[in-house]
Amino acid sequence: MDEELYLTAADRAYQIISQKILDGEFQPGMKLSRRNMASVTGVSVIPVIEALKRLEEDSLVESRPKWGSFVTVPTKKKILESFQLREAIECQSARIMAEAMTEEQKEELWTIATKLDTVPYSAETMMDSRDYHLSFHQRLTEFTGNPRLVDTLRKINLFYVLCRAIRANAPKKDYPRYWHRYLVDEISSGDPDRAERAMREHVNDSLQLILKEN
């Protein structure tokens, strides 16, 4: 079944605009006028308005009274707030999965972690590295079975991409890297405290790299 056939005009506008923001085509601070976005997405202004509201809920767009909508600028304050929430969600997910992870789940995470840890960062592989990273953390949270944790992390991850975390990490990593495979080992240890410590260190490591870049 082709899911594209069932997308509303607002869904299509959301997908197109969000992708252009996450790919860097629409830069932080860029004004997203309704008419221009209607032209870019090929839909009318009303669906664009709905899409922009959804993008604002996802923290990718900011609305300024009397000025319109703009691509969010990831200030230090916004980054810190986002990572405080990410830390809470991911550490809780690590604690839950330390006691509940199945062998099949561990194998899936290990496969993603291996790709993430062994693919060198470069201009050619940057997008793949980003996708592996998002997939690893999103799947871990999905395994908890808590949809609120999953949806909140999804929104945080969109902002994470906006901050260009993968690009910030690229010049600072040596090879081989074992960070994500180490996380899998710690989380599957059966010890919630051990799993939480590893995840907290991982999240804070990412935060420091992003703060240096921004």
PDB file of C-alpha atoms in Angstrom:
ATOM      1  CA  MET A   1       0.000   0.000   0.000  1.00  0.00           C
ATOM      2  CA  ASP A   2       1.369   3.401  -1.027  1.00  0.00           C
ATOM      3  CA  GLU A   3       1.134   5.660   2.032  1.00  0.00           C
ATOM      4  CA  GLU A   4       1.738   8.715  -0.141  1.00  0.00           C
ATOM      5  CA  LEU A   5      -1.762   8.282  -1.571  1.00  0.00           C
ATOM      6  CA  TYR A   6      -3.292   8.894   1.857  1.00  0.00           C
ATOM      7  CA  LEU A   7      -1.353  12.007   2.809  1.00  0.00           C
ATOM      8  CA  THR A   8      -3.339  15.193   3.256  1.00  0.00           C
ATOM      9  CA  ALA A   9      -2.164  18.458   1.725  1.00  0.00           C
ATOM     10  CA  ALA A  10      -1.003  19.545   5.195  1.00  0.00           C
ATOM     11  CA  ASP A  11       0.948  16.268   5.572  1.00  0.00           C
ATOM     12  CA  ARG A  12       2.723  16.862   2.270  1.00  0.00           C
ATOM     13  CA  ALA A  13       3.550  20.444   3.198  1.00  0.00           C
ATOM     14  CA  TYR A  14       4.861  19.302   6.581  1.00  0.00           C
ATOM     15  CA  GLN A  15       7.063  16.625   5.008  1.00  0.00           C
ATOM     16  CA  ILE A  16       8.535  18.929   2.377  1.00  0.00           C
ATOM     17  CA  ILE A  17       9.220  21.869   4.681  1.00  0.00           C
ATOM     18  CA  SER A  18      10.596  19.757   7.538  1.00  0.00           C
ATOM     19  CA  GLN A  19      12.930  17.878   5.185  1.00  0.00           C
ATOM     20  CA  LYS A  20      14.282  21.113   3.752  1.00  0.00           C
ATOM     21  CA  ILE A  21      14.910  22.383   7.296  1.00  0.00           C
ATOM     22  CA  LEU A  22      16.633  19.177   8.432  1.00  0.00           C
ATOM     23  CA  ASP A  23      18.731  18.979   5.256  1.00  0.00           C
ATOM     24  CA  GLY A  24      19.935  22.551   5.781  1.00  0.00           C
ATOM     25  CA  GLU A  25      18.294  23.998   2.682  1.00  0.00           C
ATOM     26  CA  PHE A  26      16.139  26.212   4.906  1.00  0.00           C
ATOM     27  CA  GLN A  27      18.653  27.702   7.333  1.00  0.00           C
ATOM     28  CA  PRO A  28      17.989  28.759  10.978  1.00  0.00           C
ATOM     29  CA  GLY A  29      16.411  32.217  11.021  1.00  0.00           C
ATOM     30  CA  MET A  30      14.998  31.952   7.486  1.00  0.00           C
ATOM     31  CA  LYS A  31      11.500  33.398   7.105  1.00  0.00           C
ATOM     32  CA  LEU A  32       8.902  30.909   5.921  1.00  0.00           C
ATOM     33  CA  SER A  33       6.221  33.052   4.330  1.00  0.00           C
ATOM     34  CA  ARG A  34       2.933  31.283   3.755  1.00  0.00           C
ATOM     35  CA  ARG A  35       2.786  32.164   0.061  1.00  0.00           C
ATOM     36  CA  ASN A  36       6.349  31.060  -0.595  1.00  0.00           C
ATOM     37  CA  MET A  37       5.783  27.800   1.276  1.00  0.00           C
ATOM     38  CA  ALA A  38       2.602  27.202  -0.726  1.00  0.00           C
ATOM     39  CA  SER A  39       4.650  27.620  -3.905  1.00  0.00           C
ATOM     40  CA  VAL A  40       7.444  25.354  -2.636  1.00  0.00           C
ATOM     41  CA  THR A  41       5.107  22.579  -1.503  1.00  0.00           C
ATOM     42  CA  GLY A  42       2.532  22.826  -4.266  1.00  0.00           C
ATOM     43  CA  VAL A  43      -0.434  23.183  -1.916  1.00  0.00           C
ATOM     44  CA  SER A  44      -2.669  26.079  -0.908  1.00  0.00           C
ATOM     45  CA  VAL A  45      -2.020  28.474   1.954  1.00  0.00           C
ATOM     46  CA  ILE A  46      -4.461  26.840   4.404  1.00  0.00           C
ATOM     47  CA  PRO A  47      -2.603  23.475   4.535  1.00  0.00           C
ATOM     48  CA  VAL A  48       0.662  25.401   4.833  1.00  0.00           C
ATOM     49  CA  ILE A  49      -0.676  27.178   7.919  1.00  0.00           C
ATOM     50  CA  GLU A  50      -1.493  23.798   9.489  1.00  0.00           C
ATOM     51  CA  ALA A  51       1.930  22.432   8.563  1.00  0.00           C
ATOM     52  CA  LEU A  52       3.691  25.438  10.090  1.00  0.00           C
ATOM     53  CA  LYS A  53       1.736  24.959  13.325  1.00  0.00           C
ATOM     54  CA  ARG A  54       2.886  21.338  13.483  1.00  0.00           C
ATOM     55  CA  LEU A  55       6.466  22.371  12.766  1.00  0.00           C
ATOM     56  CA  GLU A  56       6.236  24.882  15.600  1.00  0.00           C
ATOM     57  CA  GLU A  57       5.058  22.107  17.941  1.00  0.00           C
ATOM     58  CA  ASP A  58       8.114  20.113  16.847  1.00  0.00           C
ATOM     59  CA  SER A  59      10.395  23.083  17.660  1.00  0.00           C
ATOM     60  CA  LEU A  60      11.599  23.374  14.063  1.00  0.00           C
ATOM     61  CA  VAL A  61       9.738  26.636  13.476  1.00  0.00           C
ATOM     62  CA  GLU A  62       9.193  29.730  15.602  1.00  0.00           C
ATOM     63  CA  SER A  63       6.233  32.083  15.267  1.00  0.00           C
ATOM     64  CA  ARG A  64       6.844  35.776  15.854  1.00  0.00           C
ATOM     65  CA  PRO A  65       3.754  37.998  16.271  1.00  0.00           C
ATOM     66  CA  LYS A  66       3.303  40.382  13.320  1.00  0.00           C
ATOM     67  CA  TRP A  67       6.402  38.929  11.636  1.00  0.00           C
ATOM     68  CA  GLY A  68       5.420  35.378  10.686  1.00  0.00           C
ATOM     69  CA  SER A  69       7.158  32.010  10.889  1.00  0.00           C
ATOM     70  CA  PHE A  70      10.909  31.397  10.903  1.00  0.00           C
ATOM     71  CA  VAL A  71      13.192  28.375  11.052  1.00  0.00           C
ATOM     72  CA  THR A  72      14.184  27.960  14.688  1.00  0.00           C
ATOM     73  CA  VAL A  73      17.581  29.304  15.702  1.00  0.00           C
ATOM     74  CA  PRO A  74      19.139  26.775  18.149  1.00  0.00           C
ATOM     75  CA  THR A  75      20.326  29.117  20.898  1.00  0.00           C
ATOM     76  CA  LYS A  76      22.323  27.818  23.858  1.00  0.00           C
ATOM     77  CA  LYS A  77      19.259  28.104  26.101  1.00  0.00           C
ATOM     78  CA  LYS A  78      17.108  26.055  23.719  1.00  0.00           C
ATOM     79  CA  ILE A  79      19.830  23.435  23.324  1.00  0.00           C
ATOM     80  CA  LEU A  80      20.210  23.047  27.085  1.00  0.00           C
ATOM     81  CA  GLU A  81      16.455  22.769  27.606  1.00  0.00           C
ATOM     82  CA  SER A  82      16.150  20.186  24.855  1.00  0.00           C
ATOM     83  CA  PHE A  83      18.987  18.071  26.202  1.00  0.00           C
ATOM     84  CA  GLN A  84      17.658  18.179  29.735  1.00  0.00           C
ATOM     85  CA  LEU A  85      14.466  16.607  28.432  1.00  0.00           C
ATOM     86  CA  ARG A  86      16.381  14.172  26.217  1.00  0.00           C
ATOM     87  CA  GLU A  87      18.478  13.069  29.182  1.00  0.00           C
ATOM     88  CA  ALA A  88      15.382  12.378  31.273  1.00  0.00           C
ATOM     89  CA  ILE A  89      13.684  10.358  28.530  1.00  0.00           C
ATOM     90  CA  GLU A  90      16.704   8.366  27.383  1.00  0.00           C
ATOM     91  CA  CYS A  91      17.930   7.567  30.881  1.00  0.00           C
ATOM     92  CA  GLN A  92      14.463   6.334  31.808  1.00  0.00           C
ATOM     93  CA  SER A  93      14.314   4.285  28.612  1.00  0.00           C
ATOM     94  CA  ALA A  94      17.701   2.771  29.456  1.00  0.00           C
ATOM     95  CA  ARG A  95      16.498   1.838  32.948  1.00  0.00           C
ATOM     96  CA  ILE A  96      13.330   0.215  31.606  1.00  0.00           C
ATOM     97  CA  MET A  97      15.153  -1.765  28.938  1.00  0.00           C
ATOM     98  CA  ALA A  98      17.880  -2.910  31.326  1.00  0.00           C
ATOM     99  CA  GLU A  99      15.260  -5.174  32.848  1.00  0.00           C
ATOM    100  CA  ALA A 100      13.147  -5.885  29.797  1.00  0.00           C
ATOM    101  CA  MET A 101      15.368  -6.177  26.699  1.00  0.00           C
ATOM    102  CA  THR A 102      14.909  -9.330  24.648  1.00  0.00           C
ATOM    103  CA  GLU A 103      17.626 -11.022  22.605  1.00  0.00           C
ATOM    104  CA  GLU A 104      15.892  -9.936  19.401  1.00  0.00           C
ATOM    105  CA  GLN A 105      15.841  -6.295  20.536  1.00  0.00           C
ATOM    106  CA  LYS A 106      19.476  -6.452  21.572  1.00  0.00           C
ATOM    107  CA  GLU A 107      20.427  -7.899  18.192  1.00  0.00           C
ATOM    108  CA  GLU A 108      18.569  -5.145  16.344  1.00  0.00           C
ATOM    109  CA  LEU A 109      20.198  -2.390  18.411  1.00  0.00           C
ATOM    110  CA  TRP A 110      23.618  -4.025  18.058  1.00  0.00           C
ATOM    111  CA  THR A 111      23.266  -4.061  14.263  1.00  0.00           C
ATOM    112  CA  ILE A 112      22.430  -0.359  14.162  1.00  0.00           C
ATOM    113  CA  ALA A 113      25.160   0.450  16.705  1.00  0.00           C
ATOM    114  CA  THR A 114      27.779  -1.391  14.655  1.00  0.00           C
ATOM    115  CA  LYS A 115      26.931   0.629  11.556  1.00  0.00           C
ATOM    116  CA  LEU A 116      26.953   3.842  13.554  1.00  0.00           C
ATOM    117  CA  ASP A 117      30.271   3.090  15.257  1.00  0.00           C
ATOM    118  CA  THR A 118      32.153   1.899  12.177  1.00  0.00           C
ATOM    119  CA  VAL A 119      31.020   4.141   9.310  1.00  0.00           C
ATOM    120  CA  PRO A 120      33.555   7.008   9.108  1.00  0.00           C
ATOM    121  CA  TYR A 121      32.052  10.489   9.226  1.00  0.00           C
ATOM    122  CA  SER A 122      32.502  12.359   5.977  1.00  0.00           C
ATOM    123  CA  ALA A 123      30.528  14.545   3.621  1.00  0.00           C
ATOM    124  CA  GLU A 124      29.426  11.395   1.805  1.00  0.00           C
ATOM    125  CA  THR A 125      28.347   9.430   4.889  1.00  0.00           C
ATOM    126  CA  MET A 126      27.053  12.250   7.105  1.00  0.00           C
ATOM    127  CA  MET A 127      23.389  11.667   6.259  1.00  0.00           C
ATOM    128  CA  ASP A 128      23.669   7.904   6.822  1.00  0.00           C
ATOM    129  CA  SER A 129      25.391   8.501  10.166  1.00  0.00           C
ATOM    130  CA  ARG A 130      22.625  10.867  11.203  1.00  0.00           C
ATOM    131  CA  ASP A 131      19.935   8.360  10.259  1.00  0.00           C
ATOM    132  CA  TYR A 132      21.683   5.503  12.104  1.00  0.00           C
ATOM    133  CA  HIS A 133      21.987   7.660  15.198  1.00  0.00           C
ATOM    134  CA  LEU A 134      18.338   8.684  15.205  1.00  0.00           C
ATOM    135  CA  SER A 135      17.250   5.120  14.499  1.00  0.00           C
ATOM    136  CA  PHE A 136      19.298   3.713  17.388  1.00  0.00           C
ATOM    137  CA  HIS A 137      17.853   6.036  20.023  1.00  0.00           C
ATOM    138  CA  GLN A 138      14.334   5.987  18.625  1.00  0.00           C
ATOM    139  CA  ARG A 139      14.206   2.173  18.523  1.00  0.00           C
ATOM    140  CA  LEU A 140      15.522   1.925  22.064  1.00  0.00           C
ATOM    141  CA  THR A 141      12.701   4.157  23.272  1.00  0.00           C
ATOM    142  CA  GLU A 142      10.110   2.369  21.128  1.00  0.00           C
ATOM    143  CA  PHE A 143      11.067  -0.886  22.840  1.00  0.00           C
ATOM    144  CA  THR A 144       9.817   0.547  26.157  1.00  0.00           C
ATOM    145  CA  GLY A 145       6.273   0.417  24.784  1.00  0.00           C
ATOM    146  CA  ASN A 146       5.550   3.932  26.090  1.00  0.00           C
ATOM    147  CA  PRO A 147       4.120   6.058  23.231  1.00  0.00           C
ATOM    148  CA  ARG A 148       4.554   9.325  25.144  1.00  0.00           C
ATOM    149  CA  LEU A 149       8.263   8.717  25.566  1.00  0.00           C
ATOM    150  CA  VAL A 150       8.498   7.829  21.880  1.00  0.00           C
ATOM    151  CA  ASP A 151       6.688  10.913  20.604  1.00  0.00           C
ATOM    152  CA  THR A 152       8.579  13.304  22.869  1.00  0.00           C
ATOM    153  CA  LEU A 153      11.923  11.856  21.814  1.00  0.00           C
ATOM    154  CA  ARG A 154      10.889  12.108  18.154  1.00  0.00           C
ATOM    155  CA  LYS A 155      10.400  15.862  18.561  1.00  0.00           C
ATOM    156  CA  ILE A 156      13.673  16.216  20.448  1.00  0.00           C
ATOM    157  CA  ASN A 157      15.491  14.339  17.708  1.00  0.00           C
ATOM    158  CA  LEU A 158      14.181  16.748  15.087  1.00  0.00           C
ATOM    159  CA  PHE A 159      15.708  19.620  17.034  1.00  0.00           C
ATOM    160  CA  TYR A 160      18.861  17.517  17.476  1.00  0.00           C
ATOM    161  CA  VAL A 161      19.198  17.276  13.693  1.00  0.00           C
ATOM    162  CA  LEU A 162      18.595  21.014  13.384  1.00  0.00           C
ATOM    163  CA  CYS A 163      21.596  21.553  15.660  1.00  0.00           C
ATOM    164  CA  ARG A 164      23.712  19.538  13.206  1.00  0.00           C
ATOM    165  CA  ALA A 165      24.962  17.188  15.923  1.00  0.00           C
ATOM    166  CA  ILE A 166      26.493  14.715  13.483  1.00  0.00           C
ATOM    167  CA  ARG A 167      28.445  17.466  11.763  1.00  0.00           C
ATOM    168  CA  ALA A 168      29.633  18.702  15.168  1.00  0.00           C
ATOM    169  CA  ASN A 169      30.862  15.219  16.058  1.00  0.00           C
ATOM    170  CA  ALA A 170      32.596  14.561  12.769  1.00  0.00           C
ATOM    171  CA  PRO A 171      36.020  16.177  13.324  1.00  0.00           C
ATOM    172  CA  LYS A 172      36.292  15.061  16.956  1.00  0.00           C
ATOM    173  CA  LYS A 173      35.960  11.262  16.749  1.00  0.00           C
ATOM    174  CA  ASP A 174      38.738   8.717  16.377  1.00  0.00           C
ATOM    175  CA  TYR A 175      38.370   5.260  14.865  1.00  0.00           C
ATOM    176  CA  PRO A 176      37.367   2.633  15.725  1.00  0.00           C
ATOM    177  CA  ARG A 177      34.539   3.911  17.963  1.00  0.00           C
ATOM    178  CA  TYR A 178      32.531   1.706  20.295  1.00  0.00           C
ATOM    179  CA  TRP A 179      30.194   4.181  22.000  1.00  0.00           C
ATOM    180  CA  HIS A 180      26.872   2.775  20.842  1.00  0.00           C
ATOM    181  CA  ARG A 181      27.852  -0.868  21.109  1.00  0.00           C
ATOM    182  CA  TYR A 182      29.049  -0.081  24.617  1.00  0.00           C
ATOM    183  CA  LEU A 183      25.607   1.395  25.339  1.00  0.00           C
ATOM    184  CA  VAL A 184      23.936  -1.810  24.151  1.00  0.00           C
ATOM    185  CA  ASP A 185      26.176  -3.859  26.449  1.00  0.00           C
ATOM    186  CA  GLU A 186      25.496  -1.626  29.441  1.00  0.00           C
ATOM    187  CA  ILE A 187      21.738  -1.467  28.891  1.00  0.00           C
ATOM    188  CA  SER A 188      21.445  -5.221  28.374  1.00  0.00           C
ATOM    189  CA  SER A 189      23.440  -5.874  31.555  1.00  0.00           C
ATOM    190  CA  GLY A 190      20.266  -6.184  33.616  1.00  0.00           C
ATOM    191  CA  ASP A 191      21.410  -3.397  35.969  1.00  0.00           C
ATOM    192  CA  PRO A 192      19.229  -0.240  35.638  1.00  0.00           C
ATOM    193  CA  ASP A 193      21.735   1.978  37.479  1.00  0.00           C
ATOM    194  CA  ARG A 194      24.561   0.869  35.204  1.00  0.00           C
ATOM    195  CA  ALA A 195      22.402   1.427  32.117  1.00  0.00           C
ATOM    196  CA  GLU A 196      21.398   4.894  33.281  1.00  0.00           C
ATOM    197  CA  ARG A 197      24.991   5.951  34.005  1.00  0.00           C
ATOM    198  CA  ALA A 198      26.118   4.948  30.531  1.00  0.00           C
ATOM    199  CA  MET A 199      23.234   6.744  28.843  1.00  0.00           C
ATOM    200  CA  ARG A 200      23.676   9.901  30.936  1.00  0.00           C
ATOM    201  CA  GLU A 201      27.359  10.045  29.993  1.00  0.00           C
ATOM    202  CA  HIS A 202      26.463   9.523  26.335  1.00  0.00           C
ATOM    203  CA  VAL A 203      23.849  12.298  26.280  1.00  0.00           C
ATOM    204  CA  ASN A 204      26.115  14.768  28.077  1.00  0.00           C
ATOM    205  CA  ASP A 205      28.974  13.940  25.706  1.00  0.00           C
ATOM    206  CA  SER A 206      26.724  14.843  22.761  1.00  0.00           C
ATOM    207  CA  LEU A 207      25.606  18.023  24.506  1.00  0.00           C
ATOM    208  CA  GLN A 208      29.149  19.295  25.029  1.00  0.00           C
ATOM    209  CA  LEU A 209      30.020  18.744  21.357  1.00  0.00           C
ATOM    210  CA  ILE A 210      26.944  20.635  20.209  1.00  0.00           C
ATOM    211  CA  LEU A 211      27.600  23.513  22.587  1.00  0.00           C
ATOM    212  CA  LYS A 212      31.140  23.840  21.223  1.00  0.00           C
ATOM    213  CA  GLU A 213      29.820  23.912  17.676  1.00  0.00           C
ATOM    214  CA  ASN A 214      27.129  26.460  18.466  1.00  0.00           C
TER     215      ASN A 214
END
